[in-house]
Amino acid sequence: MAMTRRHTLVFLALGIVLGAAGLFGHRIVNRHAFVARCIPALPPLGDRPAALAESLAGAEARARSWLPATKGLAELSRLYHANGFYPEALACYEGLRRLEPANARWPHLQASIITNFGRLDEALPLREQAVALAPDYIPARLRLGDILLKGNRPADAAKAYTEVLRRAPGDPYALLGLARCDLTANDWPKARERLQEAMAQNPDNIGVLSLLVTVSEHQGDPATADSLRSVIGRREFSDLPDPWVDELSEVCFDAYRLSVAAAIANAAGNRTAALDLLDRAIALSPNASSYHRQAGQLLLDDHNYGAARNHLEKAVALNPTDSDAWLRLLDALRGLGQTQAVVSTLLTGLSHCPQSPSLHLEYARWLKSANRFDEAIAEFRYGYQLRPSEASPLVELATTYLTVGRTDEAVAALNLALERQPDHPTALATLAFIAISQNNEAEARRRWEQIRRQPKTPAAVTSSLQQAYQQQFGRSLP
Amino acid sequence: MLAWLRLAETASPPLKFIPSRRSFSLLGLVLGAALLAGCGPAGTPAPKVSAPPAVVIDTDRYTKESIGEPFEGKPWISHVNIVDLDRDGRADILACDDKLNGIVWLRQTAPGKFAESTLMAGLSSPVHVEAVDLDGDKDLDLLVSCMGEVFPNNDKIGSIIILENDGRQNFTKHIIADHITRVTDLRAGDFDGDGRLDLAVAQFGYDQGEINWLRNLGNWQFESHNLLNLSGAINVCVADLNGDRTLDIVAVVSQQWEEIHLFENNGMGQFSDKILFGSTNEDFGSSGISLCDLNRDGRPDILYTNGDGFAYADPGKRPWHGVQWLENVGGGAFRYHRIGDLPGAYAPVGVDLDGRGVMDIVCTSGFNDWKNPDAVALVAFKNDGKMNFTMHVLARAPIQLITCAAGLLDGSGKPSIVTAGFYSYPPFDRMDRITLWRPKAAR
């Protein structure tokens, strides 16, 4: 049958449409079958929350459906990764890498699990792939630099860090990495220069400050080292932010993991995020005292004493033997100015935690403040027996002895404290004052030499010592 | 495709393309096939989830016995070591007791029987003790690493102490260095070939730490030489690790660094540093290394645990905690092998547990989910002789064990294990101070 040109075009168009439909259908069938084979068997969930099981079931159902299969597999990977089911997450990522070979997220997340277990050789090609696919995602480049540095390839690591700096000038983690590369080449001045640059732009990066202390000491600059030490205080290093990994906590149903994530967020300076994570931990595990204690501590750091008190009262109600929670609760009550409540809470805490050195120390301090010196001395001694490695209870014991004129016992306690902590600033200063008051100039000068080497001695204390020495001996301390 | 088009052109007038039904179908198929080519991962094998490793419950393997002085409160034993201190042919046990702030000696008075005495008190948080004849007078002196404070502290409160033995186990204290960053390990070796034993020192510090070697100048005088300035050094071990017949130093550095460094010695006390392993997980939790020729190829390998759970939130386990070995492949090169997962893994010790001629590994857990009564505290990774390891659970209590040692302690000819507890966080139950694990009779 002859066909017109119009018919021809219709048939041609139809053929193309059918071909495209065939292609689309084949892709879906193919993809569906592949995704189905990538879905790991559901691991035993034990006592994990029902919400996790429901989320996993939902994600798996989507992964097994026709159209959103890849999306479902991605959801499943997030859930497994965030909740610590790493073999299952790795299987998902392996599949996702094949389904979406241009998506940098999958090799990056896969590498993040593998590197957590120390298998850096396996992770290196994944890191390289992630960088190639997402050249502007800075955490991927930094992680690549870190792997190369740890793999004893500082020159290659330096290239990775330098590339980060080209894209993100002043990045503290890149500068820290480069400084470490410099140190492997024994180039201390260059390392110092990099760290100073990093500090100038990121004065709160503890990793940078900490290494700068080391470099300053090495280069014979103890003044800078001591000054930096005081800035660092008790703050801890925090790992570099990595949004692709960090956002996994959104689907975490494990209270302990959330509490660790909260601590990391807090160390990175994000207290709001930390408190949100702890709220979720508490919702998942409402009978665990430790998450309330942790939240209470964060709120105390924020001087939000009322909210801190609420959490801490819950913590001690849930676990009356949690001596740390009792201590924090005392801090919250002091912050609220509730003096009477402090005493009654302290006594209640001690009744539940009779072996807590810190609570005994608190009680001893209260007894001392109430001029009940003999009882305070007994408490300080008991606190020291409970934790004999610490110097501070001995120093407080000594100052109590001095208050009641028992100088010899004070000196003995201070010397014992110095055995525990040879540079204890208060112990040294107190011994110097005693020497001055006893007209023992040689001993006073000996202690003064020690005090001068101890940067933690408060300026007011050194000033008082100098005045006392001047008054007693009629000349200045050197 | 081109041939088909040419045929169509010759069979039809120009501009009159009239395909047959057959050719139409073919067009669809060809278009479809062309478009489908390379469109998905069909035929590629799907990823597999690795099966969890087998675990053998072997809690009847050893007889547990508390040894040494009875305890009150919470024991703080940070290190145990097995050595025949009095050279009477029976192995004894040395321990660092941080409640006592001293070194105690559990002398083996008869097979499997021990009497405890304090060798030296008044030390400042001793955390590691090694016995070696440092002064060459045929008795064992003690190298004591003192942190000054076990818990986090960045002050320079560490000290290096040598307890000199007079041959009758009376000890004189020599302070080799004090007012230094917190010291965690101290080992001896002649690094400069002058015939005197020098020292390798790990100084954990906190934000600042270091690894040094101290040249022995004689008369208890030492000269310090820096090897590395990083915080968190836990252990230093000494051996010829690159096969050049000189003693090298290997050290593990924790904190945010999480690295193992090899300091290769040229025989004159000049060292070059290289990283053998590093984790980019700053919460990896390195907890200790020891040396052992695990594959019996004549080269010392490195056993390595990561199980420190004292970071961030409440102390606890991490999923990546475990045990690994770095295979010495010669020339200063090492190959990383994961042996197995173990929450809170600490104190790796290589030992041939069954006298089969293959080295197994014993280690403890310091940080586990202790609310769970099934959490393990002491395990062995049994070697099948081909370097495949199976975890055997040896005990679930006492808990919170951060140190162990293995040796011949009961006259049976089979190795016993010694563990000790350090209880610094709840729960404070299932505690013991020093525990002897003796192999039961023939199994």
Short mmCIF file of N, CA and C in Angstrom, two decimals, chain A residues 3 5 8 11-12 15-16 19 22-23 26-27 30 34 37-38 40 86-88 91 94-95 98-99 115-120 143 146-147 149-150 152 180 188 207 210-211 213-214 217-218 229 232-234 236-237 239 256-257 259-260 263-264 267 290 293-294 355 386-390 419-423 456, chain B residues 15 17-19 24 27-28 31-32 35-36 39-50 73-74 76 98-99 101 122-125 148-149 152-157 179 206-208 226 229-230 256-259 261 274-275 277-284 312-320 324 336 338 341:
data_model
loop_
_atom_site.label_atom_id
_atom_site.label_comp_id
_atom_site.label_asym_id
_atom_site.label_seq_id
_atom_site.Cartn_x
_atom_site.Cartn_y
_atom_site.Cartn_z
N MET A 3 2.13 4.92 0.58
CA MET A 3 1.97 5.80 1.72
C MET A 3 2.35 7.22 1.33
N ARG A 5 3.65 11.16 2.05
CA ARG A 5 4.78 11.69 2.80
C ARG A 5 4.37 11.95 4.25
N THR A 8 4.51 8.88 6.18
CA THR A 8 5.91 8.52 6.44
C THR A 8 6.43 9.23 7.68
N PHE A 11 4.93 7.83 10.80
CA PHE A 11 5.55 6.55 11.21
C PHE A 11 6.94 6.78 11.80
N LEU A 12 7.65 7.71 11.16
CA LEU A 12 9.00 7.98 11.65
C LEU A 12 8.95 8.53 13.09
N GLY A 15 8.07 5.89 15.42
CA GLY A 15 9.22 5.01 15.68
C GLY A 15 10.16 5.61 16.70
N ILE A 16 10.38 6.94 16.53
CA ILE A 16 11.29 7.60 17.48
C ILE A 16 10.71 7.58 18.89
N GLY A 19 10.93 4.18 20.24
CA GLY A 19 12.33 3.89 20.59
C GLY A 19 12.70 4.53 21.91
N GLY A 22 11.05 2.82 24.59
CA GLY A 22 11.77 1.56 24.86
C GLY A 22 13.02 1.81 25.68
N LEU A 23 13.71 2.87 25.27
CA LEU A 23 14.93 3.22 26.02
C LEU A 23 14.61 3.52 27.48
N HIS A 26 13.56 0.49 29.29
CA HIS A 26 14.69 -0.41 29.54
C HIS A 26 15.56 0.11 30.69
N ARG A 27 15.74 1.42 30.62
CA ARG A 27 16.56 2.01 31.70
C ARG A 27 15.91 1.78 33.06
N ASN A 30 16.13 -1.86 33.93
CA ASN A 30 17.53 -2.16 34.25
C ASN A 30 17.92 -1.59 35.61
N PHE A 34 18.89 -3.44 39.11
CA PHE A 34 20.20 -3.24 39.73
C PHE A 34 20.04 -2.74 41.17
N ARG A 37 19.16 -5.36 43.53
CA ARG A 37 20.28 -6.23 43.91
C ARG A 37 21.24 -5.53 44.88
N CYS A 38 21.19 -4.18 44.88
CA CYS A 38 22.08 -3.43 45.79
C CYS A 38 21.53 -3.32 47.20
N PRO A 40 20.84 -4.01 50.69
CA PRO A 40 21.34 -5.03 51.61
C PRO A 40 20.21 -5.62 52.45
N TYR A 86 27.65 0.12 58.93
CA TYR A 86 28.59 0.50 57.89
C TYR A 86 28.68 -0.48 56.73
N PRO A 87 28.69 -1.80 56.96
CA PRO A 87 28.74 -2.69 55.79
C PRO A 87 27.56 -2.45 54.86
N GLU A 88 26.38 -2.24 55.44
CA GLU A 88 25.18 -2.00 54.63
C GLU A 88 25.31 -0.67 53.88
N ALA A 91 27.66 -1.00 50.96
CA ALA A 91 27.03 -1.70 49.82
C ALA A 91 26.14 -0.72 49.04
N GLU A 94 28.36 1.71 47.08
CA GLU A 94 28.96 1.05 45.92
C GLU A 94 27.96 1.04 44.76
N GLY A 95 26.71 0.71 45.06
CA GLY A 95 25.67 0.72 44.03
C GLY A 95 25.41 2.12 43.52
N ARG A 98 27.80 3.40 40.97
CA ARG A 98 27.62 2.88 39.62
C ARG A 98 26.40 3.50 38.96
N LEU A 99 25.38 3.75 39.76
CA LEU A 99 24.16 4.35 39.21
C LEU A 99 24.36 5.82 38.85
N THR A 115 37.88 5.34 55.72
CA THR A 115 38.99 5.98 56.45
C THR A 115 38.76 5.92 57.96
N ASN A 116 37.51 5.94 58.39
CA ASN A 116 37.27 5.83 59.83
C ASN A 116 37.84 4.53 60.38
N PHE A 117 37.90 3.51 59.55
CA PHE A 117 38.45 2.22 59.98
C PHE A 117 39.94 2.11 59.68
N GLY A 118 40.55 3.21 59.18
CA GLY A 118 42.00 3.21 58.99
C GLY A 118 42.47 2.64 57.68
N ARG A 119 41.54 2.30 56.77
CA ARG A 119 41.96 1.64 55.51
C ARG A 119 42.21 2.73 54.46
N LEU A 120 43.30 3.45 54.63
CA LEU A 120 43.55 4.63 53.79
C LEU A 120 43.89 4.27 52.35
N ARG A 143 40.51 16.27 52.81
CA ARG A 143 40.65 14.85 53.18
C ARG A 143 41.67 14.15 52.30
N ASP A 146 44.97 15.07 53.61
CA ASP A 146 45.25 14.35 54.86
C ASP A 146 45.71 12.91 54.58
N ILE A 147 45.01 12.26 53.66
CA ILE A 147 45.39 10.87 53.35
C ILE A 147 46.80 10.82 52.79
N LEU A 149 49.21 12.96 53.29
CA LEU A 149 50.18 13.26 54.36
C LEU A 149 50.39 12.04 55.25
N LYS A 150 49.28 11.39 55.62
CA LYS A 150 49.39 10.20 56.50
C LYS A 150 50.03 9.03 55.74
N ASN A 152 52.56 9.26 54.04
CA ASN A 152 53.99 9.57 53.90
C ASN A 152 54.30 10.19 52.54
N ARG A 180 52.26 21.05 58.64
CA ARG A 180 52.76 19.71 58.95
C ARG A 180 53.70 19.21 57.85
N TRP A 188 60.92 24.66 60.09
CA TRP A 188 60.14 25.21 61.20
C TRP A 188 59.72 26.66 60.96
N GLY A 207 43.54 23.35 66.67
CA GLY A 207 44.60 22.58 66.02
C GLY A 207 45.75 23.48 65.62
N SER A 210 47.47 24.88 68.84
CA SER A 210 48.21 23.84 69.54
C SER A 210 49.56 23.58 68.84
N LEU A 211 49.53 23.47 67.52
CA LEU A 211 50.78 23.21 66.81
C LEU A 211 51.69 24.44 66.86
N VAL A 213 51.99 26.40 69.40
CA VAL A 213 52.68 26.34 70.70
C VAL A 213 53.94 25.48 70.56
N THR A 214 53.75 24.32 69.96
CA THR A 214 54.87 23.39 69.79
C THR A 214 55.99 24.04 68.97
N GLU A 217 57.75 26.79 70.94
CA GLU A 217 58.69 26.22 71.92
C GLU A 217 59.96 25.74 71.23
N HIS A 218 59.75 25.06 70.12
CA HIS A 218 60.90 24.51 69.40
C HIS A 218 61.84 25.63 68.96
N ARG A 229 49.03 28.95 75.12
CA ARG A 229 48.48 27.92 76.02
C ARG A 229 47.30 28.46 76.81
N ILE A 232 44.31 28.60 74.65
CA ILE A 232 43.72 27.28 74.37
C ILE A 232 42.90 26.80 75.56
N GLY A 233 43.45 27.00 76.76
CA GLY A 233 42.74 26.54 77.96
C GLY A 233 42.44 25.06 77.86
N ARG A 234 41.21 24.71 78.11
CA ARG A 234 40.81 23.29 78.06
C ARG A 234 40.02 22.97 76.80
N GLU A 236 39.20 21.82 73.02
CA GLU A 236 39.74 20.69 72.29
C GLU A 236 39.72 20.94 70.79
N PHE A 237 40.57 20.21 70.12
CA PHE A 237 40.60 20.25 68.66
C PHE A 237 39.27 19.78 68.11
N ASP A 239 37.32 18.58 64.47
CA ASP A 239 37.59 18.14 63.11
C ASP A 239 36.97 19.13 62.13
N TYR A 256 23.40 7.75 71.61
CA TYR A 256 24.81 7.95 71.94
C TYR A 256 25.54 8.66 70.80
N ARG A 257 25.26 8.23 69.56
CA ARG A 257 25.89 8.90 68.41
C ARG A 257 25.50 10.37 68.36
N SER A 259 24.76 12.19 70.88
CA SER A 259 25.46 12.91 71.96
C SER A 259 26.90 13.19 71.57
N VAL A 260 27.52 12.25 70.87
CA VAL A 260 28.89 12.48 70.39
C VAL A 260 28.88 13.60 69.34
N ALA A 263 28.66 16.85 71.08
CA ALA A 263 29.93 17.27 71.67
C ALA A 263 30.86 17.83 70.60
N ILE A 264 30.84 17.19 69.43
CA ILE A 264 31.70 17.67 68.34
C ILE A 264 31.21 19.04 67.86
N ALA A 267 32.27 21.56 70.36
CA ALA A 267 33.71 21.84 70.26
C ALA A 267 34.00 22.73 69.05
N SER A 290 22.86 10.78 81.33
CA SER A 290 24.05 11.43 80.81
C SER A 290 23.72 12.50 79.77
N ARG A 293 22.71 15.51 81.59
CA ARG A 293 23.91 16.13 82.19
C ARG A 293 24.69 16.93 81.14
N GLN A 294 24.83 16.30 79.96
CA GLN A 294 25.57 16.96 78.89
C GLN A 294 24.87 18.26 78.47
N GLN A 355 31.48 8.22 97.73
CA GLN A 355 32.88 8.04 97.33
C GLN A 355 33.33 9.10 96.33
N LEU A 386 40.61 9.86 98.51
CA LEU A 386 39.82 9.26 97.43
C LEU A 386 40.48 9.47 96.07
N ARG A 387 41.19 10.56 95.90
CA ARG A 387 41.87 10.80 94.61
C ARG A 387 43.27 11.32 94.88
N PRO A 388 44.18 10.40 95.24
CA PRO A 388 45.49 10.83 95.74
C PRO A 388 46.40 11.42 94.68
N SER A 389 46.05 11.31 93.42
CA SER A 389 46.96 11.85 92.41
C SER A 389 46.80 13.35 92.24
N GLU A 390 45.76 13.93 92.81
CA GLU A 390 45.49 15.35 92.57
C GLU A 390 46.14 16.24 93.63
N GLU A 419 54.71 17.27 95.10
CA GLU A 419 55.10 15.95 94.58
C GLU A 419 54.12 15.51 93.51
N ARG A 420 52.84 15.85 93.73
CA ARG A 420 51.83 15.46 92.74
C ARG A 420 51.94 16.33 91.49
N GLN A 421 52.11 17.62 91.70
CA GLN A 421 52.15 18.55 90.57
C GLN A 421 53.24 19.58 90.85
N PRO A 422 54.43 19.34 90.32
CA PRO A 422 55.60 20.12 90.74
C PRO A 422 55.48 21.62 90.51
N ASP A 423 54.67 22.04 89.56
CA ASP A 423 54.58 23.48 89.27
C ASP A 423 53.27 24.08 89.75
N LYS A 456 51.41 30.23 84.88
CA LYS A 456 50.01 30.24 85.32
C LYS A 456 49.80 31.01 86.62
N LEU B 15 13.11 12.29 -2.31
CA LEU B 15 12.15 12.97 -1.42
C LEU B 15 10.92 12.13 -1.15
N PHE B 17 10.49 9.06 0.75
CA PHE B 17 11.01 7.99 1.62
C PHE B 17 9.82 7.19 2.14
N ILE B 18 9.68 5.98 1.61
CA ILE B 18 8.52 5.18 1.99
C ILE B 18 9.01 3.86 2.56
N PRO B 19 9.25 3.82 3.84
CA PRO B 19 9.70 2.56 4.40
C PRO B 19 8.58 1.54 4.48
N PHE B 24 10.13 -0.11 9.06
CA PHE B 24 9.72 0.78 10.15
C PHE B 24 10.05 0.14 11.51
N LEU B 27 13.57 0.26 12.02
CA LEU B 27 14.02 1.59 12.43
C LEU B 27 13.85 1.79 13.94
N GLY B 28 12.68 1.39 14.42
CA GLY B 28 12.42 1.53 15.87
C GLY B 28 13.43 0.75 16.69
N LEU B 31 16.89 2.42 16.42
CA LEU B 31 16.94 3.63 17.23
C LEU B 31 17.02 3.30 18.73
N GLY B 32 16.12 2.34 19.05
CA GLY B 32 16.10 1.93 20.48
C GLY B 32 17.43 1.37 20.91
N LEU B 35 20.07 4.02 21.23
CA LEU B 35 19.89 4.86 22.41
C LEU B 35 20.16 4.10 23.71
N LEU B 36 19.86 2.80 23.63
CA LEU B 36 20.02 2.01 24.86
C LEU B 36 21.48 1.70 25.19
N CYS B 39 23.45 2.44 28.66
CA CYS B 39 22.57 3.28 29.46
C CYS B 39 22.51 2.89 30.93
N GLY B 40 23.09 1.86 31.36
CA GLY B 40 22.97 1.53 32.78
C GLY B 40 23.92 0.44 33.17
N PRO B 41 23.93 0.11 34.47
CA PRO B 41 24.90 -0.85 34.98
C PRO B 41 24.41 -2.29 34.86
N ALA B 42 23.56 -2.57 33.80
CA ALA B 42 23.04 -3.93 33.67
C ALA B 42 24.18 -4.92 33.54
N GLY B 43 24.02 -6.02 34.19
CA GLY B 43 25.00 -7.08 34.05
C GLY B 43 26.16 -6.95 35.01
N THR B 44 26.37 -5.76 35.60
CA THR B 44 27.47 -5.63 36.58
C THR B 44 27.02 -6.26 37.89
N PRO B 45 27.93 -6.92 38.55
CA PRO B 45 27.52 -7.58 39.80
C PRO B 45 27.13 -6.55 40.86
N ALA B 46 26.12 -6.88 41.64
CA ALA B 46 25.68 -5.97 42.70
C ALA B 46 26.65 -6.04 43.87
N PRO B 47 26.82 -4.92 44.56
CA PRO B 47 27.71 -4.95 45.73
C PRO B 47 27.19 -5.88 46.82
N LYS B 48 28.10 -6.45 47.52
CA LYS B 48 27.71 -7.40 48.57
C LYS B 48 28.03 -6.81 49.95
N VAL B 49 27.22 -7.14 50.93
CA VAL B 49 27.50 -6.76 52.31
C VAL B 49 28.39 -7.82 52.91
N SER B 50 29.52 -7.37 53.47
CA SER B 50 30.43 -8.36 54.05
C SER B 50 29.78 -8.99 55.27
N GLY B 73 37.53 0.54 97.28
CA GLY B 73 37.26 1.61 96.32
C GLY B 73 37.49 1.15 94.90
N LYS B 74 38.01 2.07 94.11
CA LYS B 74 38.16 1.80 92.67
C LYS B 74 39.63 1.65 92.32
N TRP B 76 43.09 1.62 90.40
CA TRP B 76 43.67 2.36 89.27
C TRP B 76 45.01 1.73 88.92
N ASP B 98 48.15 3.61 90.47
CA ASP B 98 48.01 5.06 90.52
C ASP B 98 47.16 5.53 91.69
N LYS B 99 46.63 4.63 92.47
CA LYS B 99 46.06 5.03 93.76
C LYS B 99 47.19 5.14 94.77
N ASN B 101 50.25 5.54 93.83
CA ASN B 101 51.31 6.32 93.20
C ASN B 101 52.65 5.60 93.36
N GLY B 122 55.22 7.10 96.23
CA GLY B 122 55.54 8.53 96.11
C GLY B 122 55.95 8.94 94.72
N LEU B 123 55.65 8.10 93.73
CA LEU B 123 55.90 8.50 92.35
C LEU B 123 54.67 9.26 91.87
N SER B 124 54.84 10.04 90.84
CA SER B 124 53.77 10.91 90.42
C SER B 124 53.03 10.31 89.22
N SER B 125 51.97 9.58 89.52
CA SER B 125 51.15 8.91 88.50
C SER B 125 52.00 8.07 87.53
N GLY B 148 52.40 12.37 86.01
CA GLY B 148 52.10 13.49 86.90
C GLY B 148 50.62 13.59 87.20
N GLU B 149 49.83 13.31 86.23
CA GLU B 149 48.37 13.30 86.36
C GLU B 149 47.84 12.48 85.19
N PRO B 152 43.37 14.48 81.77
CA PRO B 152 43.88 15.54 80.89
C PRO B 152 44.51 16.72 81.62
N ASN B 153 45.72 17.05 81.20
CA ASN B 153 46.45 18.14 81.82
C ASN B 153 47.59 18.51 80.88
N ASN B 154 47.71 19.77 80.56
CA ASN B 154 48.75 20.19 79.62
C ASN B 154 49.97 20.75 80.34
N ASP B 155 49.98 20.66 81.67
CA ASP B 155 51.13 21.19 82.40
C ASP B 155 52.33 20.25 82.27
N LYS B 156 53.49 20.82 82.53
CA LYS B 156 54.71 20.02 82.46
C LYS B 156 54.92 19.36 83.82
N ILE B 157 54.22 18.26 84.01
CA ILE B 157 54.23 17.59 85.30
C ILE B 157 54.74 16.15 85.18
N HIS B 179 59.49 17.97 85.41
CA HIS B 179 58.94 19.20 84.83
C HIS B 179 58.91 19.13 83.32
N TYR B 206 49.47 16.98 76.43
CA TYR B 206 48.03 17.05 76.15
C TYR B 206 47.83 17.80 74.83
N ASP B 207 48.01 19.12 74.86
CA ASP B 207 48.05 19.84 73.59
C ASP B 207 49.45 19.81 72.99
N GLN B 208 50.43 19.70 73.89
CA GLN B 208 51.80 19.56 73.41
C GLN B 208 52.40 18.27 73.97
N ASN B 226 65.42 15.45 70.43
CA ASN B 226 64.03 15.40 70.00
C ASN B 226 63.86 14.63 68.68
N ASN B 229 57.61 16.38 67.61
CA ASN B 229 56.85 17.25 68.51
C ASN B 229 55.37 17.15 68.17
N LEU B 230 54.73 16.12 68.65
CA LEU B 230 53.28 16.03 68.51
C LEU B 230 52.72 15.53 69.83
N GLN B 256 44.67 14.22 68.13
CA GLN B 256 44.07 14.43 66.81
C GLN B 256 44.93 13.90 65.68
N TRP B 257 46.12 13.35 66.00
CA TRP B 257 47.05 12.95 64.93
C TRP B 257 46.82 11.53 64.48
N GLU B 258 46.75 10.60 65.43
CA GLU B 258 46.44 9.20 65.14
C GLU B 258 47.41 8.62 64.10
N GLU B 259 48.68 8.57 64.49
CA GLU B 259 49.71 8.12 63.54
C GLU B 259 50.69 7.17 64.22
N HIS B 261 54.69 6.36 63.84
CA HIS B 261 55.92 6.86 63.23
C HIS B 261 57.05 5.86 63.42
N LYS B 274 59.47 8.63 59.51
CA LYS B 274 58.45 8.46 58.48
C LYS B 274 57.17 7.90 59.09
N ILE B 275 56.05 8.24 58.48
CA ILE B 275 54.77 7.77 58.98
C ILE B 275 54.50 6.39 58.39
N PHE B 277 51.65 4.61 59.42
CA PHE B 277 50.19 4.53 59.35
C PHE B 277 49.63 5.82 59.91
N GLY B 278 48.54 6.25 59.35
CA GLY B 278 47.85 7.40 59.93
C GLY B 278 46.38 7.29 59.63
N SER B 279 45.57 7.67 60.58
CA SER B 279 44.14 7.70 60.33
C SER B 279 43.72 9.15 60.19
N THR B 280 42.80 9.41 59.27
CA THR B 280 42.26 10.76 59.14
C THR B 280 41.04 10.92 60.02
N ASN B 281 40.71 9.88 60.78
CA ASN B 281 39.61 9.96 61.74
C ASN B 281 40.20 10.42 63.06
N GLU B 282 39.96 11.68 63.42
CA GLU B 282 40.62 12.20 64.62
C GLU B 282 40.06 11.60 65.90
N ASP B 283 39.02 10.80 65.77
CA ASP B 283 38.46 10.06 66.92
C ASP B 283 38.79 8.57 66.79
N PHE B 284 39.86 8.25 66.06
CA PHE B 284 40.21 6.85 65.82
C PHE B 284 40.48 6.15 67.15
N TYR B 312 35.24 13.66 73.66
CA TYR B 312 33.95 14.30 73.45
C TYR B 312 32.95 14.02 74.56
N ALA B 313 32.03 13.12 74.32
CA ALA B 313 30.93 12.91 75.26
C ALA B 313 31.36 11.91 76.33
N ASP B 314 30.39 11.22 76.94
CA ASP B 314 30.73 10.21 77.93
C ASP B 314 31.66 9.17 77.30
N PRO B 315 32.59 8.64 78.08
CA PRO B 315 33.47 7.61 77.52
C PRO B 315 32.65 6.45 76.95
N GLY B 316 33.10 5.93 75.86
CA GLY B 316 32.36 4.81 75.28
C GLY B 316 33.03 4.25 74.06
N LYS B 317 32.40 3.23 73.52
CA LYS B 317 32.96 2.53 72.37
C LYS B 317 32.70 3.31 71.09
N ARG B 318 33.47 2.99 70.08
CA ARG B 318 33.24 3.53 68.75
C ARG B 318 33.22 2.34 67.78
N PRO B 319 32.48 2.45 66.68
CA PRO B 319 32.36 1.29 65.79
C PRO B 319 33.68 0.91 65.14
N TRP B 320 34.59 1.87 65.02
CA TRP B 320 35.85 1.56 64.34
C TRP B 320 36.93 1.07 65.29
N GLN B 324 44.73 -4.23 64.76
CA GLN B 324 45.35 -4.40 63.46
C GLN B 324 46.82 -4.73 63.62
N TYR B 336 49.59 -2.54 56.18
CA TYR B 336 48.50 -2.50 57.16
C TYR B 336 47.52 -3.66 56.96
N ARG B 338 43.90 -5.09 58.91
CA ARG B 338 42.91 -5.07 60.00
C ARG B 338 42.70 -6.51 60.46
N ASP B 341 37.30 -6.07 64.67
CA ASP B 341 36.70 -4.99 65.45
C ASP B 341 36.65 -5.41 66.92
#
